[in-house]
CSV table of C-alpha atoms in Angstrom, one decimal:
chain,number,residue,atom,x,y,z
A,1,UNK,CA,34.3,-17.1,0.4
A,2,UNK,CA,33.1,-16.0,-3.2
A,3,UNK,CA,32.6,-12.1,-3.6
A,4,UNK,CA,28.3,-12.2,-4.4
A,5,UNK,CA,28.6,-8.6,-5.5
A,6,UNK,CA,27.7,-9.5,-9.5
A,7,UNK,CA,25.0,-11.6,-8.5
A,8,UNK,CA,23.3,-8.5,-6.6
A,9,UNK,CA,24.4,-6.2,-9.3
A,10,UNK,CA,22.7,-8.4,-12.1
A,11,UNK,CA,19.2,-9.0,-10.3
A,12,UNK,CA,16.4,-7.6,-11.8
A,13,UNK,CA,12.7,-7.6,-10.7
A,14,UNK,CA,11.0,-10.1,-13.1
A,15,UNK,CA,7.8,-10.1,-13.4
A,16,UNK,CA,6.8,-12.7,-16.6
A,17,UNK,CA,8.1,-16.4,-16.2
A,18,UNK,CA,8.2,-19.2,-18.6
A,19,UNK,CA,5.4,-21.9,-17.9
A,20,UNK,CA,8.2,-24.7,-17.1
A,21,UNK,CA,8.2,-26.2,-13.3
A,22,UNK,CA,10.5,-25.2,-10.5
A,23,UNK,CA,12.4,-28.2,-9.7
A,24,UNK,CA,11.9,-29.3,-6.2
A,25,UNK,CA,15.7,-29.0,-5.1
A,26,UNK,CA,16.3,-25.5,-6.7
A,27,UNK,CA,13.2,-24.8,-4.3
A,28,UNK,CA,14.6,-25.8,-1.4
A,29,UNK,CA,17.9,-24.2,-2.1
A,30,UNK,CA,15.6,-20.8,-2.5
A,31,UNK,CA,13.8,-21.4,0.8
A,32,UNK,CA,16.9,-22.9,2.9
A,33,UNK,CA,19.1,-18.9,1.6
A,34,UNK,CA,16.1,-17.3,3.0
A,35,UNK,CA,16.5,-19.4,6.7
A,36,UNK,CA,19.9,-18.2,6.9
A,37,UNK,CA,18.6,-14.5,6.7
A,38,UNK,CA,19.7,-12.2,9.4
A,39,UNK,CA,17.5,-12.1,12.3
A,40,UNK,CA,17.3,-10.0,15.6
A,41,UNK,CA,18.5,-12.2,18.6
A,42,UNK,CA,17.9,-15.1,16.3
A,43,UNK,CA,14.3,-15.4,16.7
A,44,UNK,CA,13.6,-16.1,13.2
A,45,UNK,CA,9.8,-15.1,12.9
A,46,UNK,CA,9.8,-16.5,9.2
A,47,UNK,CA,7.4,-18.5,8.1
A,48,UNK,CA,6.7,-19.6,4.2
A,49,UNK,CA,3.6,-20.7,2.5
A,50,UNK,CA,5.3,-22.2,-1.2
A,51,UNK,CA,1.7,-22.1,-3.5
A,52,UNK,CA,1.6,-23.5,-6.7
A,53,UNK,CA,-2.2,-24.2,-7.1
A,54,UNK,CA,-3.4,-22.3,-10.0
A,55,UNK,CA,-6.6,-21.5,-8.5
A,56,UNK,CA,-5.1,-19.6,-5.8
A,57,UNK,CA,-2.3,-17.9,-7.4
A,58,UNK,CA,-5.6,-16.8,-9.7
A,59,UNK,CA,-7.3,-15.4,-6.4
A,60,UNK,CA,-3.6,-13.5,-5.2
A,61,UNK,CA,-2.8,-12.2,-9.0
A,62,UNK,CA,-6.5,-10.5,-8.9
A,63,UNK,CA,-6.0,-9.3,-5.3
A,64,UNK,CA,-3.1,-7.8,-6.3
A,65,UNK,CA,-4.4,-6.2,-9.4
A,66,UNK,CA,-7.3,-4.6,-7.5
A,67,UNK,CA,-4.9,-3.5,-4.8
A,68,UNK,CA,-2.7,-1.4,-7.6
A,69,UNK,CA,-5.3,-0.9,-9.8
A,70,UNK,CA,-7.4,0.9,-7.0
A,71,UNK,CA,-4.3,3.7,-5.7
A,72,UNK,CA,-3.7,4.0,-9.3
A,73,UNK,CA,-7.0,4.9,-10.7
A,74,UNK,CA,-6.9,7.3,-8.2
A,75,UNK,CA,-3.7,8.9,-8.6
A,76,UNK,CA,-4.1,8.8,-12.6
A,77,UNK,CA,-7.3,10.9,-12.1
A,78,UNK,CA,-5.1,13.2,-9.6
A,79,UNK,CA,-2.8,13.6,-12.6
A,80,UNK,CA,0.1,12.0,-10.4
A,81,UNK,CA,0.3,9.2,-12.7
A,82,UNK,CA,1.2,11.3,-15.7
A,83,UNK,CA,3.9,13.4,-14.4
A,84,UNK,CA,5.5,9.8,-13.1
A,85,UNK,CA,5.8,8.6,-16.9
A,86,UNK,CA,6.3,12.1,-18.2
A,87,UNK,CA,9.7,11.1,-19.7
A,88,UNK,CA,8.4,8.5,-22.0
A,89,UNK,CA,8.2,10.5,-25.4
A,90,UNK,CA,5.9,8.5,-27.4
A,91,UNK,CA,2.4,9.7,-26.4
A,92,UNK,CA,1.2,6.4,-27.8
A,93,UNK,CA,3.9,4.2,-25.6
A,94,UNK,CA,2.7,6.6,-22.8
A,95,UNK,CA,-0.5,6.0,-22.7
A,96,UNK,CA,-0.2,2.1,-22.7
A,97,UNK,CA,2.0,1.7,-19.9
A,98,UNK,CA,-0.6,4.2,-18.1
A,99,UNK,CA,-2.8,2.1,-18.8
A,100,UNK,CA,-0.9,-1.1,-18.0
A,101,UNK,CA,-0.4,0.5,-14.9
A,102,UNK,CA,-3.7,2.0,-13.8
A,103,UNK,CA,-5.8,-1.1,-14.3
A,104,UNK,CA,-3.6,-3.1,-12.1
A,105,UNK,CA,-2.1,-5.3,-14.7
A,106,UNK,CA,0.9,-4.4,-13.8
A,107,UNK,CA,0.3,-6.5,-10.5
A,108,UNK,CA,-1.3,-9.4,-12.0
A,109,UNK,CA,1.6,-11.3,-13.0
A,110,UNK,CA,1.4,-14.1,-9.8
A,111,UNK,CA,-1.2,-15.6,-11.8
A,112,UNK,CA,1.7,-16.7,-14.5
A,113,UNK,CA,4.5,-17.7,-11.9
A,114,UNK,CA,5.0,-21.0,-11.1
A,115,UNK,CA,5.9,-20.6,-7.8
A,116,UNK,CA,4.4,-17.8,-5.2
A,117,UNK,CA,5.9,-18.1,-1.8
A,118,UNK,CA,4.0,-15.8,0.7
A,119,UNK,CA,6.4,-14.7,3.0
A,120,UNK,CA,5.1,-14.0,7.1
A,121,UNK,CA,6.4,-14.2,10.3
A,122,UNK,CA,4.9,-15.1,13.7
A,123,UNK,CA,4.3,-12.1,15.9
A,124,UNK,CA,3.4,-14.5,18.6
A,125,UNK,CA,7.1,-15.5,19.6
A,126,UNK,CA,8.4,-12.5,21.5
A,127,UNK,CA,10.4,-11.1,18.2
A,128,UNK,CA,11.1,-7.3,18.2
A,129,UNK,CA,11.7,-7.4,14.8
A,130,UNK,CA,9.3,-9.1,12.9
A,131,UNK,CA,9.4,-6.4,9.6
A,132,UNK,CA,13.1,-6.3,9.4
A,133,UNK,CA,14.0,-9.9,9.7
A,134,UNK,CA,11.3,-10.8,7.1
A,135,UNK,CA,12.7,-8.3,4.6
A,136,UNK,CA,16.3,-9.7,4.9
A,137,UNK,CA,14.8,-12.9,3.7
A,138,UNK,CA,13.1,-11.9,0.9
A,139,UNK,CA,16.6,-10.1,0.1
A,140,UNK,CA,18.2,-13.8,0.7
A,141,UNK,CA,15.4,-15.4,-1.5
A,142,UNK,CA,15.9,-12.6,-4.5
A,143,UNK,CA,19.6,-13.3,-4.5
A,144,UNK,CA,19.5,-17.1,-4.3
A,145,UNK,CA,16.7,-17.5,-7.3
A,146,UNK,CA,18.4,-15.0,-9.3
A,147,UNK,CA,22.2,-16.9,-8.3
A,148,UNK,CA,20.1,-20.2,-9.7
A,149,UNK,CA,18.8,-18.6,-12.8
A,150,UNK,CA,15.1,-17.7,-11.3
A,151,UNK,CA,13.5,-14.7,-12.1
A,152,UNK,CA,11.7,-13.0,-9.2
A,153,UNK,CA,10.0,-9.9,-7.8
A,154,UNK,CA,9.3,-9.2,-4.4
A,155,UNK,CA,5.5,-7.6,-4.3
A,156,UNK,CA,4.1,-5.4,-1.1
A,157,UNK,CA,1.6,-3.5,-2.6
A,158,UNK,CA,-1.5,-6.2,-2.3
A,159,UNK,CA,-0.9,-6.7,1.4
A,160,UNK,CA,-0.2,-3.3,1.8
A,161,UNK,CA,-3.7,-2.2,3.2
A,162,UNK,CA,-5.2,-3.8,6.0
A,163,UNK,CA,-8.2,-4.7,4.3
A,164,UNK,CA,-5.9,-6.3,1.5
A,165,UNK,CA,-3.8,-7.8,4.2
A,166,UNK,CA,-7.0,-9.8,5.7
A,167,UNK,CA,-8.1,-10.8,2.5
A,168,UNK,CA,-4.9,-12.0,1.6
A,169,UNK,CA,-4.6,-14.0,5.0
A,170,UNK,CA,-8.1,-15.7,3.7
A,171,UNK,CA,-7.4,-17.0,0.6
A,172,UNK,CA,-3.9,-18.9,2.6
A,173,UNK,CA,-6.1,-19.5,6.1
A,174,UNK,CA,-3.4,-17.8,7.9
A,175,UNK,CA,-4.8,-16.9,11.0
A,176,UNK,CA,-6.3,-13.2,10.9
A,177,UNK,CA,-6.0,-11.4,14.2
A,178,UNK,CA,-3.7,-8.6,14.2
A,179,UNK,CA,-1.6,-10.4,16.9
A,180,UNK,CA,-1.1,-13.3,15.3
A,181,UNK,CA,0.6,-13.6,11.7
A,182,UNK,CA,1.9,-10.7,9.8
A,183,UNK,CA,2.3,-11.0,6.1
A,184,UNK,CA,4.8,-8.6,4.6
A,185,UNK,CA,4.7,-9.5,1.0
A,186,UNK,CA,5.0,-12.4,-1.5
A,187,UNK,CA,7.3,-13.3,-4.1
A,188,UNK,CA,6.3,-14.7,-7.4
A,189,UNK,CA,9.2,-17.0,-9.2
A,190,UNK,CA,9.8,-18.8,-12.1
A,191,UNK,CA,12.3,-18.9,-15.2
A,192,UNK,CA,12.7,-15.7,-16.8
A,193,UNK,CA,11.1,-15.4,-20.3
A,194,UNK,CA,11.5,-11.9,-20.3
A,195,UNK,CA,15.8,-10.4,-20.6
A,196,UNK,CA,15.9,-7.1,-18.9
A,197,UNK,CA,19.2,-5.9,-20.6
A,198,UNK,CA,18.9,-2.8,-18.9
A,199,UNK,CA,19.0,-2.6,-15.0
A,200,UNK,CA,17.1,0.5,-14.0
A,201,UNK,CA,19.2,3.1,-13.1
A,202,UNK,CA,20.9,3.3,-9.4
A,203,UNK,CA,22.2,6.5,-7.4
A,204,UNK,CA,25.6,7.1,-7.5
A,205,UNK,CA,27.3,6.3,-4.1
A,206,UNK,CA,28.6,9.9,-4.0
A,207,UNK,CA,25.3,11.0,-3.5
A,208,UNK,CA,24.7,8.3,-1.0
A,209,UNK,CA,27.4,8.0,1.6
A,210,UNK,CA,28.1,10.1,3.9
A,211,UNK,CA,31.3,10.1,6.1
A,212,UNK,CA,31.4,10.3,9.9
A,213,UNK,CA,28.6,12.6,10.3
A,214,UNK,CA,25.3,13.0,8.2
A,215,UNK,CA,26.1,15.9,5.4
A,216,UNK,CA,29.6,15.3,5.2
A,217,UNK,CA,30.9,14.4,1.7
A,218,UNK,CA,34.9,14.1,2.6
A,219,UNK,CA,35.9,10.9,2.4
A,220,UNK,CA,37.7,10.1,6.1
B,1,UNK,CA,-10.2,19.1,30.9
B,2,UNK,CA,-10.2,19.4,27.1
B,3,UNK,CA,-10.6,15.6,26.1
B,4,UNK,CA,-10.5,16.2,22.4
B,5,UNK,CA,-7.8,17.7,22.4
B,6,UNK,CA,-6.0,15.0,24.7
B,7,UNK,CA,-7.4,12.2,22.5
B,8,UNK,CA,-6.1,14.1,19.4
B,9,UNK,CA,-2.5,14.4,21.1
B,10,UNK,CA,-1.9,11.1,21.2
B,11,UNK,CA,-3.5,10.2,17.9
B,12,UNK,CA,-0.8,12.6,16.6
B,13,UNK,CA,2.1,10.9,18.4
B,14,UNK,CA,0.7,7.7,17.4
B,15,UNK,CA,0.9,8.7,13.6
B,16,UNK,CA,4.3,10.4,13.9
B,17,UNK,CA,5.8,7.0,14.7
B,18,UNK,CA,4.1,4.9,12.6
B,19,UNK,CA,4.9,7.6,9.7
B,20,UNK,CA,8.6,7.7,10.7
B,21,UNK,CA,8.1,3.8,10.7
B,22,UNK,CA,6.4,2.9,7.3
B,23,UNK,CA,6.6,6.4,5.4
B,24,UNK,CA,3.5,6.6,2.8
B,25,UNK,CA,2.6,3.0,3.1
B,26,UNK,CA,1.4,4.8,6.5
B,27,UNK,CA,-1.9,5.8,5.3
B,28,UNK,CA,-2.6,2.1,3.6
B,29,UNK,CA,-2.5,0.4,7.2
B,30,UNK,CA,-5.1,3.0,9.0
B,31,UNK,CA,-8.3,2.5,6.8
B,32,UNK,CA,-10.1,0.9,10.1
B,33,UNK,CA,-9.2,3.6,12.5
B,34,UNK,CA,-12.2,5.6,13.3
B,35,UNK,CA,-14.9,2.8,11.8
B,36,UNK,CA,-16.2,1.5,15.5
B,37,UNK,CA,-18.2,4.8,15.9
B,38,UNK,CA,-19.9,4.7,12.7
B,39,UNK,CA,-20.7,0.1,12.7
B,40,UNK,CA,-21.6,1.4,16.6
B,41,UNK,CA,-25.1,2.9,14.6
B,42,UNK,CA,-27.3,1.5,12.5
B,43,UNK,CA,-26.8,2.7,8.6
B,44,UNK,CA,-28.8,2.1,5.7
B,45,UNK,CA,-29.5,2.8,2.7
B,46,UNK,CA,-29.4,1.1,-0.6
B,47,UNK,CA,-27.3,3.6,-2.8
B,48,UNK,CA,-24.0,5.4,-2.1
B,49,UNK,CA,-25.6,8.3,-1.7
B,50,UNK,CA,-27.9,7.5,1.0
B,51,UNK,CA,-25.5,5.4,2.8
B,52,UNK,CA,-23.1,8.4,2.4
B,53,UNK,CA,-25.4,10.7,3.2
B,54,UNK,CA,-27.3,8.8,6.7
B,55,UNK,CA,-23.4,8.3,7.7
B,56,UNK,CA,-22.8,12.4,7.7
B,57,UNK,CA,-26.7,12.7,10.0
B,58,UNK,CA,-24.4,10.5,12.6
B,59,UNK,CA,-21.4,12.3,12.0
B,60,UNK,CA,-22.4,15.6,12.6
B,61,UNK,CA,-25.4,14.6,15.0
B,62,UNK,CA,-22.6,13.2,17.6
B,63,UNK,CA,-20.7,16.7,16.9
B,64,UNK,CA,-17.4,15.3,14.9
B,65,UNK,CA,-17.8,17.4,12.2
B,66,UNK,CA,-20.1,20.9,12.3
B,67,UNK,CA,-20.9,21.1,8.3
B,68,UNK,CA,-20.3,18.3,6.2
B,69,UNK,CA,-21.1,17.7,2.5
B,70,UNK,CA,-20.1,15.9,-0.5
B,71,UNK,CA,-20.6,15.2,-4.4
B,72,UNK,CA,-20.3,11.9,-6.3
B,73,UNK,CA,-18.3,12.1,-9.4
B,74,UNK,CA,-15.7,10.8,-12.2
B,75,UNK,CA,-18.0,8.5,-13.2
B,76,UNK,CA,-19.3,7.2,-10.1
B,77,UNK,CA,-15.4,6.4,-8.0
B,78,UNK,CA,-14.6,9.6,-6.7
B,79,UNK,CA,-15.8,10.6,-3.4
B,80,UNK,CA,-15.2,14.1,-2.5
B,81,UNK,CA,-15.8,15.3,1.2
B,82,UNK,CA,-15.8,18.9,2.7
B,83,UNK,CA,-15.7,19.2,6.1
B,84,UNK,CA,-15.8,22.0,8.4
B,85,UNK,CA,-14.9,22.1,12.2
B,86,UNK,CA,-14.0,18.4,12.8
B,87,UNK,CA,-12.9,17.8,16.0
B,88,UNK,CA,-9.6,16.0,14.2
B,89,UNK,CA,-9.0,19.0,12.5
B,90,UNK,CA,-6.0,20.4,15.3
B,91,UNK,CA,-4.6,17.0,14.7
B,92,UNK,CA,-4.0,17.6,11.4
B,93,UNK,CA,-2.6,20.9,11.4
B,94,UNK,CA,-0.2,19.6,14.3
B,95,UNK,CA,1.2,16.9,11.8
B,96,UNK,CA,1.8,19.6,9.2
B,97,UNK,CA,3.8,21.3,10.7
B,98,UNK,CA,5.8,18.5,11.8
B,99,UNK,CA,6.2,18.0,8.2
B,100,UNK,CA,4.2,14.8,7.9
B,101,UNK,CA,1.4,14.9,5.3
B,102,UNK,CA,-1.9,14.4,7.0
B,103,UNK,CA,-2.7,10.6,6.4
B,104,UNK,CA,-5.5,9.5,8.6
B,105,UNK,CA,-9.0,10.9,8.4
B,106,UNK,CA,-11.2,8.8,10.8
B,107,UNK,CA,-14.2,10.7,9.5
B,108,UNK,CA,-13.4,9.4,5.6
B,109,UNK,CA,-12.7,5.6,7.0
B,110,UNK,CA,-16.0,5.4,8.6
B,111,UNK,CA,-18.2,6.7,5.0
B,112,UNK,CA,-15.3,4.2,2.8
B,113,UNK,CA,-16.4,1.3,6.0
B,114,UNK,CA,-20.1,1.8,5.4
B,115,UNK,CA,-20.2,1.7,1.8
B,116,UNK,CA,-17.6,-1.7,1.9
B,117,UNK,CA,-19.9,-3.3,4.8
B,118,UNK,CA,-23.7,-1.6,3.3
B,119,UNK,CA,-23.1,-1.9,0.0
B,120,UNK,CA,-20.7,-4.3,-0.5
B,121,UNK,CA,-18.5,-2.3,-2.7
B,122,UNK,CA,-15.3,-3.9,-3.8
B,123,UNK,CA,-12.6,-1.6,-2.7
B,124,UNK,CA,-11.7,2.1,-1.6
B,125,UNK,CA,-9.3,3.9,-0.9
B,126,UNK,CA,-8.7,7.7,0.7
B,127,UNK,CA,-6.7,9.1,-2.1
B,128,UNK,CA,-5.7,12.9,-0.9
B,129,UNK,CA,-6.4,14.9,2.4
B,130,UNK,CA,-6.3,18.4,2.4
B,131,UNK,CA,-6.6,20.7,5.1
B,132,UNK,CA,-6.9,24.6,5.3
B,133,UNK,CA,-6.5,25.6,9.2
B,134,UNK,CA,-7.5,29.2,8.5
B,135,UNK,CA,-10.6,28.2,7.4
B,136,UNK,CA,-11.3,25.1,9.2
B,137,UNK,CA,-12.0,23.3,6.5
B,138,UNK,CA,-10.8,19.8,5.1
B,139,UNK,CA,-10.9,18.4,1.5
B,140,UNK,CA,-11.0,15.0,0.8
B,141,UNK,CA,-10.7,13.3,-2.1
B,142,UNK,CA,-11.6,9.1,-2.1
B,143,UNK,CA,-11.8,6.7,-4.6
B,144,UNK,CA,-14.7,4.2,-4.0
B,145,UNK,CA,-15.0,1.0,-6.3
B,146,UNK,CA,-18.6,-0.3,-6.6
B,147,UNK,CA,-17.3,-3.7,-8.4
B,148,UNK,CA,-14.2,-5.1,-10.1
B,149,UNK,CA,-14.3,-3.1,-13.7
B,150,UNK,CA,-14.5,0.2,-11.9
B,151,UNK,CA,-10.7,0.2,-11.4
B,152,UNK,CA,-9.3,1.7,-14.1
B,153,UNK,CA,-12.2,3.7,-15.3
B,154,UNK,CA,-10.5,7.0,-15.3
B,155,UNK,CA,-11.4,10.6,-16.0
B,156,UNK,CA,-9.3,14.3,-14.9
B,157,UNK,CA,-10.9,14.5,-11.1
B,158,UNK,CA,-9.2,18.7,-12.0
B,159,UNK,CA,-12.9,19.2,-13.9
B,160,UNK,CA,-15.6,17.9,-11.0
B,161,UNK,CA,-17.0,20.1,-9.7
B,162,UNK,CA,-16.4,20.7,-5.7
B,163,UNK,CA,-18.9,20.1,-3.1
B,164,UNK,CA,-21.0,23.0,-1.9
């Protein structure tokens, strides 16, 4: 067994990708990590639509961009926005990734990747743990595309509202009723063309863990 | 027996767990609770102030809400409700003092439903819910999105002016 713990350290969320195809076996490879995903009494609610039309990866970048776009307008004009981004010293830098932000852009960027795979799971099959077992295998599919050289980022926020969600389940003719299909996110991959030297900055375990019993800081 | 206030009991369990379940994403899923009342009655009205303002006749005609009024604002996508004596009002205070931030105004859903379904507006969304139990009063604050190249059209919400 090889110790995976760089390839998690290293992954970044990336969010611009180089125009050049995902080649069919590297796909699978990304799509068979996230069938081995942990799953509740092996019930394996996954299912995976892989889209690389242009036209709809179009219609999910500009869902996606209305989705943020909307809460963020909002919580600009609350003045949430700005206390967010107050560290950013440069009024000017400020200011565009505010604006990058509260237009939606920021969400848009499935239009560029060459690869979105929409990631649901049946809620048809008698599995208590539909949510879970989907997240583990977007964790699986990060981990595999980044171990491969993929960039990726795993996006919630567009299928976040139920209206978003339907809408969402439209443009892919999943089936709409709320006890058929749920669709948890998507994730948008291609080759990095952007190099995130810097990974954003993580907790230290010490503030993290605790030992035995929640509060407790003593290592046992 | 005091039906509201068993209806409201279990609305208030109901968004406890699915708070403790999703946390703020919570308030994203609920935006059709509370919109079968208001498609139950016929609406019209050809701007979003009369569709806004024939939903409040129904709302306060059917005794949800006592006083109700609103304003239009930040350059036409903020929505700003004032209610006083809704009937979901005890639900609300409940959740705050369980700590949870009240989420889920039915009342707001049904207004942000009739403008999406009257008016075809693109998108809304219920940005802040504010209640004050001493007064019986709530504040709402929505964002409401006629077309596409409203989002983003920003301006300091601080500076409207309130609803009477």
């Amino acid at each position: 067994m090889g110790d995976i713990l760089e390839v998690i350290r290293t992954r970044k969320s990336i969010r611009r990708y180089k125009p050049d195809p995902i080649p069919d076996e590297i796909l699978d490879k990304v799509l068979e990590a996230a069938r081995w995903a942990a799953t509740g009494e092996n019930s394996q609610p996954w299912r995976f639509i892989v889209i690389k039309n242009p036209k709809t990866k179009n219609k999910i970048g500009q869902l996606a961009k209305m989705g943020s776009g909307s809460r963020m307008t909002a919580w600009y004009c609350l003045g949430e926005m700005q206390r967010r981004f107050e560290e950013i010293q440069d009024p000017v830098k400020r200011a565009e990734v505010l604006r990058f932000m509260y237009s939606g852009e920021v969400s848009e960027f499935a239009k560029q990747a060459p690869v979105v795979i929409a990631v649901i799971g049946t809620l048809m099959e008698g599995s208590v743990d539909v949510p879970y077992d989907l997240s583990a295998c977007i964790e699986n599919i990060l981990l595999e595309a980044h171990s491969l050289g993929l960039g990726a980022c795993w996006v919630h926020g567009p299928v976040a509202s139920t209206r978003d969600a339907a809408k969402f389940k439209k443009i892919l003719k999943i089936p709409t009723g709320m006890g058929e299909y749920k669709v948890i996110a998507y994730v948008a991959l291609g080759w990095p063309a952007e190099a995130r030297r810097h990974p954003r900055p993580k907790k230290p375990l010490e503030d993290l863990v605790y030992w035995e019993e929640f509060g407790r800081k003593e290592r046992s | 027996m005091d039906r509201v206030k068993y209806f409201n009991d279990m609305l208030v369990r109901l968004e406890e767990l699915l708070y403790h379940e999703l946390s703020g994403c919570a308030a994203y899923k609920v935006e059709l609770v509370g919109i079968d009342f208001i498609q139950s009655k016929r609406i019209g009205g050809n701007t979003a102030e009369e569709v806004v303002s024939n939903c409040i006749k129904e709302i306060t005609a059917a005794g949800l809400v006592k006083i109700m009024t609103y304003s239009i604002g930040g350059k036409g996508i903020l929505l700003n409700l004032k209610m006083k004596d809704c009937i979901h009002l005890p639900k609300e205070a409940r959740l705050k003092k369980e700590r949870i931030n009240p989420y889920l105004c039915p009342i707001a859903n049904m207004i942000l439903d009739q403008l999406i379904e009257k008016l075809k507006y693109e998108t809304t969304y219920l940005a802040k819910l504010d209640i004050n139990e001493g007064k019986r009063e709530c504040k709402i604050i929505c964002a409401i999105y006629e077309t596409p190249d409203k989002i983003g059209v920003v301006s300091d919400w601080s500076k409207e002016e309130e609803p009477e």
